[in-house]
mmCIF file of C-alpha atoms in Angstrom:
data_model
loop_
_atom_site.group_PDB
_atom_site.id
_atom_site.type_symbol
_atom_site.label_atom_id
_atom_site.label_comp_id
_atom_site.label_asym_id
_atom_site.label_seq_id
_atom_site.Cartn_x
_atom_site.Cartn_y
_atom_site.Cartn_z
ATOM 1 C CA MET A 1207 -6.974 -21.292 31.613
ATOM 2 C CA ARG A 1208 -7.046 -22.539 28.072
ATOM 3 C CA LEU A 1209 -6.599 -20.375 24.993
ATOM 4 C CA ARG A 1210 -7.154 -21.739 21.539
ATOM 5 C CA ASP A 1211 -7.433 -20.730 17.832
ATOM 6 C CA ARG A 1212 -11.033 -21.711 17.005
ATOM 7 C CA GLU A 1213 -10.417 -21.718 13.266
ATOM 8 C CA THR A 1214 -7.645 -24.333 13.375
ATOM 9 C CA GLU A 1215 -8.687 -25.813 16.741
ATOM 10 C CA THR A 1216 -5.090 -25.309 17.957
ATOM 11 C CA VAL A 1217 -4.519 -25.040 21.687
ATOM 12 C CA LEU A 1218 -2.271 -22.025 22.125
ATOM 13 C CA ALA A 1219 -1.970 -22.165 25.909
ATOM 14 C CA ASP A 1220 -3.211 -24.503 28.680
ATOM 15 C CA MET A 1221 -1.855 -23.489 32.041
ATOM 16 C CA PRO A 1222 -2.717 -22.862 35.708
ATOM 17 C CA LEU A 1223 -3.059 -19.197 36.597
ATOM 18 C CA ASN A 1224 -3.592 -17.974 40.155
ATOM 19 C CA GLU A 1225 -3.062 -14.322 39.332
ATOM 20 C CA GLY A 1226 -2.087 -12.009 36.501
ATOM 21 C CA THR A 1227 -3.144 -12.351 32.849
ATOM 22 C CA LEU A 1228 -2.929 -14.797 29.978
ATOM 23 C CA HIS A 1229 -2.548 -13.458 26.462
ATOM 24 C CA SER A 1230 -1.258 -14.535 23.062
ATOM 25 C CA THR A 1231 1.711 -12.827 21.481
ATOM 26 C CA ARG A 1232 -0.212 -12.706 18.165
ATOM 27 C CA ARG A 1233 -1.377 -9.211 17.239
ATOM 28 C CA SER A 1234 -3.041 -10.067 13.960
ATOM 29 C CA PHE A 1235 -6.640 -11.356 13.638
ATOM 30 C CA VAL A 1236 -7.139 -14.792 15.352
ATOM 31 C CA LYS A 1237 -10.493 -16.278 16.177
ATOM 32 C CA PHE A 1238 -9.630 -16.743 19.774
ATOM 33 C CA GLY A 1239 -11.555 -18.830 22.243
ATOM 34 C CA PHE A 1240 -10.780 -19.171 25.911
ATOM 35 C CA GLU A 1241 -11.990 -21.198 28.856
ATOM 36 C CA ILE A 1242 -11.617 -20.947 32.612
ATOM 37 C CA TRP A 1243 -11.559 -24.187 34.572
ATOM 38 C CA ARG A 1244 -11.709 -24.662 38.341
ATOM 39 C CA GLY A 1245 -11.484 -28.039 40.031
ATOM 40 C CA GLY A 1246 -11.979 -29.867 36.724
ATOM 41 C CA GLN A 1247 -15.154 -27.903 35.960
ATOM 42 C CA LYS A 1248 -15.439 -25.314 33.167
ATOM 43 C CA ILE A 1249 -16.857 -22.198 34.776
ATOM 44 C CA PHE A 1250 -16.488 -19.742 31.877
ATOM 45 C CA ALA A 1251 -16.023 -19.831 28.044
ATOM 46 C CA HIS A 1252 -16.010 -17.136 25.391
ATOM 47 C CA ASP A 1253 -15.266 -17.236 21.675
ATOM 48 C CA LEU A 1254 -14.311 -14.102 19.837
ATOM 49 C CA ASP A 1255 -17.338 -12.658 18.049
ATOM 50 C CA LEU A 1256 -17.092 -9.182 16.455
ATOM 51 C CA ARG A 1257 -20.702 -8.886 15.446
ATOM 52 C CA ASP A 1258 -22.256 -5.634 16.683
ATOM 53 C CA ARG A 1259 -19.039 -4.903 18.606
ATOM 54 C CA ASP A 1260 -16.836 -1.755 18.456
ATOM 55 C CA VAL A 1261 -13.733 -2.665 16.612
ATOM 56 C CA ARG A 1262 -10.735 -0.481 15.786
ATOM 57 C CA ILE A 1263 -8.262 -0.813 12.881
ATOM 58 C CA ASP A 1264 -5.313 1.527 12.943
ATOM 59 C CA MET A 1265 -3.576 2.007 9.575
ATOM 60 C CA SER A 1266 -2.371 5.565 10.293
ATOM 61 C CA LEU A 1267 1.261 4.743 9.752
ATOM 62 C CA GLY A 1268 0.608 3.912 6.126
ATOM 63 C CA ALA A 1269 1.146 6.330 3.210
ATOM 64 C CA LEU A 1270 -1.166 7.028 0.267
ATOM 65 C CA GLY A 1271 -0.500 3.757 -1.549
ATOM 66 C CA ASP A 1272 -0.877 1.756 1.599
ATOM 67 C CA HIS A 1273 -4.295 3.214 2.456
ATOM 68 C CA LEU A 1274 -5.558 2.617 -1.104
ATOM 69 C CA ALA A 1275 -4.276 -0.950 -1.025
ATOM 70 C CA TRP A 1276 -5.702 -1.655 2.408
ATOM 71 C CA ILE A 1277 -9.117 0.036 2.585
ATOM 72 C CA GLY A 1278 -10.758 -2.683 0.438
ATOM 73 C CA GLN A 1279 -9.518 -5.366 2.833
ATOM 74 C CA VAL A 1280 -10.788 -3.294 5.789
ATOM 75 C CA GLU A 1281 -14.244 -3.071 4.183
ATOM 76 C CA CYS A 1282 -14.326 -6.807 3.557
ATOM 77 C CA PHE A 1283 -13.444 -7.375 7.259
ATOM 78 C CA ARG A 1284 -16.338 -5.126 8.271
ATOM 79 C CA LEU A 1285 -18.778 -6.931 6.047
ATOM 80 C CA GLU A 1286 -17.663 -10.389 7.150
ATOM 81 C CA HIS A 1287 -17.823 -9.651 10.861
ATOM 82 C CA GLN A 1288 -20.754 -7.092 10.803
ATOM 83 C CA CYS A 1289 -18.962 -4.997 13.389
ATOM 84 C CA ARG A 1290 -19.051 -1.263 14.187
ATOM 85 C CA LEU A 1291 -15.711 -0.338 12.658
ATOM 86 C CA THR A 1292 -13.550 2.613 13.408
ATOM 87 C CA CYS A 1293 -10.541 3.123 11.172
ATOM 88 C CA VAL A 1294 -7.640 5.388 12.226
ATOM 89 C CA MET A 1295 -5.961 7.004 9.253
ATOM 90 C CA LYS A 1296 -4.151 10.162 8.129
ATOM 91 C CA ALA A 1297 -6.424 13.185 7.607
ATOM 92 C CA PRO A 1298 -5.929 13.578 3.799
ATOM 93 C CA LEU A 1299 -6.752 9.949 3.218
ATOM 94 C CA ALA A 1300 -9.806 10.067 5.458
ATOM 95 C CA ALA A 1301 -11.050 13.072 3.418
ATOM 96 C CA LEU A 1302 -10.506 11.186 0.167
ATOM 97 C CA LEU A 1303 -12.307 8.021 1.366
ATOM 98 C CA ARG A 1304 -14.870 8.913 3.997
ATOM 99 C CA ASP A 1305 -17.900 9.615 1.848
ATOM 100 C CA ALA A 1306 -17.281 6.421 -0.200
ATOM 101 C CA TYR A 1307 -17.317 4.236 2.943
ATOM 102 C CA PRO A 1308 -20.208 5.542 5.052
ATOM 103 C CA PHE A 1309 -20.297 2.523 7.333
ATOM 104 C CA ILE A 1310 -16.693 2.929 8.411
ATOM 105 C CA ARG A 1311 -16.025 5.606 11.023
ATOM 106 C CA MET A 1312 -12.799 7.272 9.987
ATOM 107 C CA VAL A 1313 -10.815 9.272 12.539
ATOM 108 C CA THR A 1314 -7.360 10.767 12.684
ATOM 109 C CA PRO A 1315 -4.882 9.741 15.410
ATOM 110 C CA ASP A 1316 -5.424 13.027 17.268
ATOM 111 C CA ALA A 1317 -9.204 12.765 17.244
ATOM 112 C CA GLU A 1318 -9.753 9.427 18.972
ATOM 113 C CA ASP A 1319 -12.324 9.725 21.682
ATOM 114 C CA GLY A 1320 -11.408 7.000 24.167
ATOM 115 C CA THR A 1321 -13.977 4.454 22.944
ATOM 116 C CA LEU A 1322 -13.495 1.088 24.594
ATOM 117 C CA TYR A 1323 -13.044 -1.374 21.786
ATOM 118 C CA TYR A 1324 -13.783 -5.090 21.926
ATOM 119 C CA ALA A 1325 -10.906 -5.713 19.553
ATOM 120 C CA SER A 1326 -8.177 -3.628 17.987
ATOM 121 C CA TYR A 1327 -5.755 -4.353 15.113
ATOM 122 C CA LYS A 1328 -2.896 -2.481 13.493
ATOM 123 C CA VAL A 1329 -2.377 -2.741 9.709
ATOM 124 C CA CYS A 1330 1.087 -1.656 8.759
ATOM 125 C CA VAL A 1331 4.161 -2.995 7.026
ATOM 126 C CA PHE A 1332 6.151 -4.381 9.948
ATOM 127 C CA TYR A 1333 9.894 -4.595 9.528
ATOM 128 C CA ASN A 1334 11.915 -7.095 11.542
ATOM 129 C CA ASP A 1335 8.788 -9.146 12.508
ATOM 130 C CA GLU A 1336 10.708 -12.428 12.252
ATOM 131 C CA ASN A 1337 8.315 -14.319 14.496
ATOM 132 C CA GLY A 1338 5.202 -13.211 12.705
ATOM 133 C CA ILE A 1339 3.678 -11.542 15.771
ATOM 134 C CA TYR A 1340 2.125 -8.626 13.879
ATOM 135 C CA GLN A 1341 1.847 -10.084 10.379
ATOM 136 C CA PRO A 1342 1.379 -13.830 9.765
ATOM 137 C CA VAL A 1343 2.966 -13.612 6.304
ATOM 138 C CA ASP A 1344 6.192 -11.650 5.664
ATOM 139 C CA TYR A 1345 5.412 -8.355 3.931
ATOM 140 C CA ARG A 1346 8.056 -9.121 1.324
ATOM 141 C CA LEU A 1347 6.161 -12.224 0.254
ATOM 142 C CA ALA A 1348 2.623 -10.972 0.690
ATOM 143 C CA GLY A 1349 2.713 -7.803 -1.392
ATOM 144 C CA LEU A 1350 1.024 -4.590 -0.223
ATOM 145 C CA THR A 1351 -2.578 -5.764 -0.613
ATOM 146 C CA GLY A 1352 -1.858 -9.151 0.837
ATOM 147 C CA THR A 1353 -0.152 -7.664 3.926
ATOM 148 C CA ALA A 1354 -3.460 -6.121 5.066
ATOM 149 C CA ALA A 1355 -5.467 -9.150 4.096
ATOM 150 C CA HIS A 1356 -3.321 -11.571 6.173
ATOM 151 C CA ILE A 1357 -3.280 -9.230 9.206
ATOM 152 C CA LEU A 1358 -7.049 -9.079 9.154
ATOM 153 C CA GLY A 1359 -7.663 -12.788 8.422
ATOM 154 C CA GLN A 1360 -8.976 -12.117 4.945
ATOM 155 C CA ALA A 1361 -8.312 -13.967 1.657
ATOM 156 C CA PRO A 1362 -5.832 -11.785 -0.284
ATOM 157 C CA ARG A 1363 -7.516 -10.340 -3.355
ATOM 158 C CA GLU A 1364 -7.113 -7.112 -5.350
ATOM 159 C CA ILE A 1365 -9.864 -4.719 -4.490
ATOM 160 C CA ARG A 1366 -10.020 -1.354 -6.250
ATOM 161 C CA PRO A 1367 -10.915 1.286 -3.589
ATOM 162 C CA ARG A 1368 -13.868 3.570 -3.846
ATOM 163 C CA LEU A 1369 -13.199 7.297 -3.608
ATOM 164 C CA SER A 1370 -15.348 10.268 -2.657
ATOM 165 C CA ASP A 1371 -16.841 12.268 -5.519
ATOM 166 C CA ILE A 1372 -14.333 13.499 -8.051
ATOM 167 C CA ALA A 1373 -14.870 16.543 -10.307
ATOM 168 C CA SER A 1374 -16.415 15.426 -13.581
ATOM 169 C CA THR A 1375 -15.077 18.318 -15.660
ATOM 170 C CA PRO A 1376 -11.632 17.711 -17.183
ATOM 171 C CA PRO A 1377 -9.009 20.291 -16.180
ATOM 172 C CA LEU A 1378 -7.790 20.634 -19.774
ATOM 173 C CA ASP A 1379 -9.568 20.686 -23.080
ATOM 174 C CA GLU A 1380 -6.762 18.956 -24.919
ATOM 175 C CA PRO A 1381 -5.782 15.268 -24.454
ATOM 176 C CA TYR A 1382 -3.128 14.906 -21.746
ATOM 177 C CA VAL A 1383 -1.215 12.357 -19.718
ATOM 178 C CA CYS A 1384 -0.050 12.590 -16.121
ATOM 179 C CA ILE A 1385 3.350 11.566 -14.859
ATOM 180 C CA ALA A 1386 4.938 11.437 -11.384
ATOM 181 C CA THR A 1387 8.712 10.979 -11.004
ATOM 182 C CA GLN A 1388 9.318 11.417 -7.270
ATOM 183 C CA VAL A 1389 9.357 8.671 -4.661
ATOM 184 C CA SER A 1390 10.545 8.086 -1.092
ATOM 185 C CA GLY A 1391 13.866 6.345 -1.762
ATOM 186 C CA GLN A 1392 16.424 6.391 -4.534
ATOM 187 C CA ALA A 1393 15.987 2.720 -5.321
ATOM 188 C CA LYS A 1394 12.372 3.456 -6.385
ATOM 189 C CA TYR A 1395 13.370 6.189 -8.835
ATOM 190 C CA TRP A 1396 13.822 5.590 -12.553
ATOM 191 C CA ASN A 1397 17.597 6.003 -12.339
ATOM 192 C CA ASN A 1398 18.150 5.969 -16.128
ATOM 193 C CA PRO A 1399 19.415 9.538 -16.628
ATOM 194 C CA HIS A 1400 17.862 9.814 -20.095
ATOM 195 C CA GLY A 1401 14.608 7.924 -19.561
ATOM 196 C CA TRP A 1402 12.123 10.655 -18.568
ATOM 197 C CA ARG A 1403 13.489 13.062 -21.221
ATOM 198 C CA GLU A 1404 12.964 10.489 -23.941
ATOM 199 C CA VAL A 1405 9.453 9.577 -22.718
ATOM 200 C CA VAL A 1406 8.325 13.161 -22.373
ATOM 201 C CA ALA A 1407 9.601 13.976 -25.903
ATOM 202 C CA PHE A 1408 7.715 10.937 -27.307
ATOM 203 C CA LEU A 1409 4.465 11.858 -25.598
ATOM 204 C CA LYS A 1410 4.625 15.343 -26.907
ATOM 205 C CA GLN A 1411 5.265 14.047 -30.439
ATOM 206 C CA GLN A 1412 1.981 12.151 -30.085
ATOM 207 C CA GLY A 1413 0.143 15.464 -29.465
ATOM 208 C CA LEU A 1414 -0.312 14.905 -25.781
ATOM 209 C CA ARG A 1415 0.227 17.413 -23.072
ATOM 210 C CA VAL A 1416 2.394 16.099 -20.277
ATOM 211 C CA VAL A 1417 1.406 17.100 -16.710
ATOM 212 C CA CYS A 1418 3.617 16.313 -13.728
ATOM 213 C CA ILE A 1419 1.469 15.930 -10.503
ATOM 214 C CA ASP A 1420 4.243 15.178 -8.033
ATOM 215 C CA GLN A 1421 4.067 16.869 -4.669
ATOM 216 C CA LYS A 1422 7.565 18.267 -4.943
ATOM 217 C CA PRO A 1423 9.410 19.510 -8.032
ATOM 218 C CA VAL A 1424 12.710 18.602 -6.375
ATOM 219 C CA ALA A 1425 13.215 15.783 -3.822
ATOM 220 C CA GLY A 1426 15.985 13.856 -2.289
ATOM 221 C CA HIS A 1427 18.287 13.460 0.674
ATOM 222 C CA GLY A 1428 21.769 14.547 1.569
ATOM 223 C CA ILE A 1429 23.774 15.011 -1.664
ATOM 224 C CA VAL A 1430 21.332 13.191 -3.887
ATOM 225 C CA TRP A 1431 18.420 15.183 -5.360
ATOM 226 C CA ASN A 1432 15.996 14.521 -8.213
ATOM 227 C CA SER A 1433 14.120 17.075 -10.282
ATOM 228 C CA ILE A 1434 10.970 16.636 -12.376
ATOM 229 C CA PRO A 1435 11.738 16.368 -16.149
ATOM 230 C CA ASN A 1436 12.223 19.432 -18.336
ATOM 231 C CA GLY A 1437 9.296 20.182 -20.698
ATOM 232 C CA VAL A 1438 6.440 19.015 -18.499
ATOM 233 C CA GLU A 1439 3.589 21.183 -17.311
ATOM 234 C CA ASP A 1440 4.273 21.680 -13.602
ATOM 235 C CA GLN A 1441 1.262 20.964 -11.379
ATOM 236 C CA THR A 1442 3.425 20.026 -8.415
ATOM 237 C CA GLY A 1443 2.576 21.346 -4.922
ATOM 238 C CA ASN A 1444 0.883 20.269 -1.768
ATOM 239 C CA ARG A 1445 -2.528 19.913 -3.387
ATOM 240 C CA PRO A 1446 -5.591 18.052 -2.059
ATOM 241 C CA LEU A 1447 -5.705 14.334 -2.998
ATOM 242 C CA ALA A 1448 -9.162 14.923 -4.589
ATOM 243 C CA GLU A 1449 -7.459 17.340 -7.036
ATOM 244 C CA ARG A 1450 -4.809 14.756 -7.881
ATOM 245 C CA ALA A 1451 -7.582 12.189 -8.428
ATOM 246 C CA MET A 1452 -9.340 14.633 -10.736
ATOM 247 C CA TRP A 1453 -6.262 15.037 -12.923
ATOM 248 C CA LEU A 1454 -5.850 11.303 -13.071
ATOM 249 C CA LYS A 1455 -9.494 10.497 -13.719
ATOM 250 C CA HIS A 1456 -9.503 12.564 -16.969
ATOM 251 C CA ALA A 1457 -5.996 11.670 -18.154
ATOM 252 C CA ARG A 1458 -5.421 9.307 -21.120
ATOM 253 C CA PHE A 1459 -3.021 7.389 -18.924
ATOM 254 C CA PHE A 1460 -0.438 7.742 -16.162
ATOM 255 C CA VAL A 1461 3.265 6.955 -16.215
ATOM 256 C CA GLY A 1462 4.856 6.617 -12.825
ATOM 257 C CA LEU A 1463 6.782 4.518 -10.324
ATOM 258 C CA SER A 1464 6.075 2.295 -7.337
ATOM 259 C CA SER A 1465 4.400 5.166 -5.454
ATOM 260 C CA GLY A 1466 1.159 6.309 -3.997
ATOM 261 C CA LEU A 1467 0.176 8.297 -7.079
ATOM 262 C CA SER A 1468 0.301 5.124 -9.127
ATOM 263 C CA TRP A 1469 -2.168 3.540 -6.605
ATOM 264 C CA LEU A 1470 -4.365 6.659 -6.923
ATOM 265 C CA ALA A 1471 -4.396 6.382 -10.744
ATOM 266 C CA TRP A 1472 -5.383 2.712 -10.435
ATOM 267 C CA ALA A 1473 -8.114 3.678 -8.003
ATOM 268 C CA VAL A 1474 -9.744 6.018 -10.538
ATOM 269 C CA ASN A 1475 -9.375 3.471 -13.396
ATOM 270 C CA CYS A 1476 -6.635 5.421 -15.156
ATOM 271 C CA PRO A 1477 -4.337 3.089 -17.136
ATOM 272 C CA VAL A 1478 -0.957 2.881 -15.391
ATOM 273 C CA VAL A 1479 2.495 2.419 -16.823
ATOM 274 C CA MET A 1480 4.567 1.512 -13.760
ATOM 275 C CA ILE A 1481 8.372 1.631 -14.038
ATOM 276 C CA SER A 1482 9.842 -0.404 -11.259
ATOM 277 C CA GLY A 1483 12.629 -2.866 -10.772
ATOM 278 C CA PHE A 1484 12.909 -2.331 -7.039
ATOM 279 C CA THR A 1485 9.777 -4.356 -6.360
ATOM 280 C CA GLN A 1486 8.330 -7.490 -7.908
ATOM 281 C CA PRO A 1487 5.121 -7.087 -9.812
ATOM 282 C CA PHE A 1488 3.050 -8.856 -7.192
ATOM 283 C CA ASN A 1489 3.928 -6.156 -4.697
ATOM 284 C CA GLU A 1490 1.530 -3.734 -6.328
ATOM 285 C CA PHE A 1491 -1.724 -3.885 -8.206
ATOM 286 C CA THR A 1492 -1.916 -5.697 -11.545
ATOM 287 C CA THR A 1493 -1.122 -3.609 -14.634
ATOM 288 C CA PRO A 1494 -0.220 -5.063 -18.019
ATOM 289 C CA TRP A 1495 1.999 -2.063 -18.689
ATOM 290 C CA ARG A 1496 4.891 -2.626 -16.421
ATOM 291 C CA PRO A 1497 8.374 -2.378 -17.919
ATOM 292 C CA ILE A 1498 10.945 -4.297 -15.952
ATOM 293 C CA ASN A 1499 14.398 -5.618 -16.911
ATOM 294 C CA ARG A 1500 14.972 -9.090 -15.534
ATOM 295 C CA ASN A 1501 18.418 -9.373 -17.046
ATOM 296 C CA VAL A 1502 19.821 -7.305 -14.217
ATOM 297 C CA CYS A 1503 19.488 -7.365 -10.468
ATOM 298 C CA HIS A 1504 15.897 -6.621 -9.467
ATOM 299 C CA GLY A 1505 13.202 -7.238 -6.882
ATOM 300 C CA CYS A 1506 15.231 -6.746 -3.677
ATOM 301 C CA ALA A 1507 12.274 -5.164 -1.918
ATOM 302 C CA ASN A 1508 10.500 -8.524 -1.998
ATOM 303 C CA ASP A 1509 13.489 -10.699 -1.306
ATOM 304 C CA PRO A 1510 13.191 -12.213 2.215
ATOM 305 C CA ARG A 1511 16.951 -12.445 2.408
ATOM 306 C CA HIS A 1512 17.091 -8.624 2.670
ATOM 307 C CA GLN A 1513 15.489 -6.517 5.393
ATOM 308 C CA MET A 1514 14.646 -3.080 4.046
ATOM 309 C CA ASP A 1515 15.839 -0.056 6.011
ATOM 310 C CA PRO A 1516 13.317 2.684 5.213
ATOM 311 C CA LYS A 1517 15.663 5.273 6.908
ATOM 312 C CA ASP A 1518 18.444 4.546 4.415
ATOM 313 C CA TYR A 1519 17.645 6.756 1.412
ATOM 314 C CA LEU A 1520 20.278 5.001 -0.731
ATOM 315 C CA TRP A 1521 19.284 1.422 0.314
ATOM 316 C CA CYS A 1522 20.582 -1.061 -2.262
ATOM 317 C CA PRO A 1523 21.356 -4.330 -0.343
ATOM 318 C CA ARG A 1524 23.160 -6.178 -3.067
ATOM 319 C CA HIS A 1525 25.256 -3.573 -4.871
ATOM 320 C CA ARG A 1526 25.596 -0.480 -2.705
ATOM 321 C CA GLY A 1527 28.780 1.410 -3.339
ATOM 322 C CA THR A 1528 29.476 -0.428 -6.620
ATOM 323 C CA PRO A 1529 28.914 0.454 -10.288
ATOM 324 C CA ARG A 1530 25.839 -1.806 -10.196
ATOM 325 C CA GLN A 1531 23.980 0.223 -7.568
ATOM 326 C CA PHE A 1532 20.360 0.825 -8.654
ATOM 327 C CA GLU A 1533 20.883 -1.045 -11.899
ATOM 328 C CA CYS A 1534 17.345 -2.446 -11.537
ATOM 329 C CA THR A 1535 15.948 0.870 -12.964
ATOM 330 C CA ARG A 1536 19.035 2.308 -14.651
ATOM 331 C CA ALA A 1537 18.811 -0.674 -17.064
ATOM 332 C CA ILE A 1538 15.170 0.112 -17.996
ATOM 333 C CA GLU A 1539 15.654 1.922 -21.276
ATOM 334 C CA GLY A 1540 13.497 4.822 -22.457
ATOM 335 C CA GLN A 1541 12.617 2.940 -25.626
ATOM 336 C CA HIS A 1542 11.379 -0.011 -23.543
ATOM 337 C CA VAL A 1543 8.941 2.291 -21.797
ATOM 338 C CA ILE A 1544 8.016 4.050 -25.037
ATOM 339 C CA ASP A 1545 7.262 0.761 -26.765
ATOM 340 C CA MET A 1546 4.940 -0.220 -23.799
ATOM 341 C CA ILE A 1547 3.216 3.189 -24.000
ATOM 342 C CA GLY A 1548 2.724 2.610 -27.702
ATOM 343 C CA THR A 1549 0.993 -0.700 -26.930
ATOM 344 C CA LEU A 1550 -1.179 0.972 -24.342
ATOM 345 C CA MET A 1551 -2.176 3.775 -26.761
ATOM 346 C CA THR A 1552 -3.132 1.249 -29.376
ATOM 347 C CA GLU A 1553 -5.311 -0.660 -26.867
ATOM 348 C CA ILE A 1554 -7.214 2.420 -25.585
ATOM 349 C CA SER A 1555 -7.557 4.220 -28.891
#
């Protein structure tokens, strides 16, 4: 039996096989071709061809930002291969995207029907994949969009996702901005203790209402907890994503962190001020309003020397337990963010 990568014409395996199976360790997209020989004569050959085939892509382990970063790559994959595509995803994300992608069958993990798929792929951020079995390019070097593109054999490119219909009537009559201050790990927070207070005060001085659309007013782990800023209008709660998208669609702009709500704001063309020192800018979508302080430690999330531990809420691989812990965002000053907001307001006025 002979197995090869038809794109690079690399022979991956060439071996006698009397019983059992032959398979590649690669779990990302490869244009496989295989041949069966007997007595020096080729008796069977098949090259992977997804056209008019049932294909499954599972990205159900991803969060909000992951789905929004990946769905454009998934649609490009469908268009390139002209396959019948089923995408497994979380229910709230399927509800947000299903009507905008009518040619992708979206199902939740508990609703799969046993369809026999010609090919199946998993799109996810794979930690500890040192041999590149699941993702051909390390997630720390690929960025969130690039991770899906590489797994699916696509050229990495930033593709703004389409969303299902969003309410066209603004929720407020007065001009407002949205903010979101909660994230999934302490390194992603804006750890400057005065930052949000200063920014909220500035926004109000500009005559803007400030609406917080986080899911939770208080979030954290163990002995570390974070509250939304004083003085904001509290629209927190476990609301439908379509409602969050509606708030963002009509906002003057959004101020947030490296989180799913920043991706949702980007998806609805809301200008985004993203405060992040934990990730490098290439990890997320492009925004010209991204305050970052490169004079201190930063970017550990995209440093291949450090393997992220998503279960460690206080993960800080270089300075944990020292006075420099989380300095990547503690050193982003409120005035730095305010100056960037001022530039944004000038550009959109």
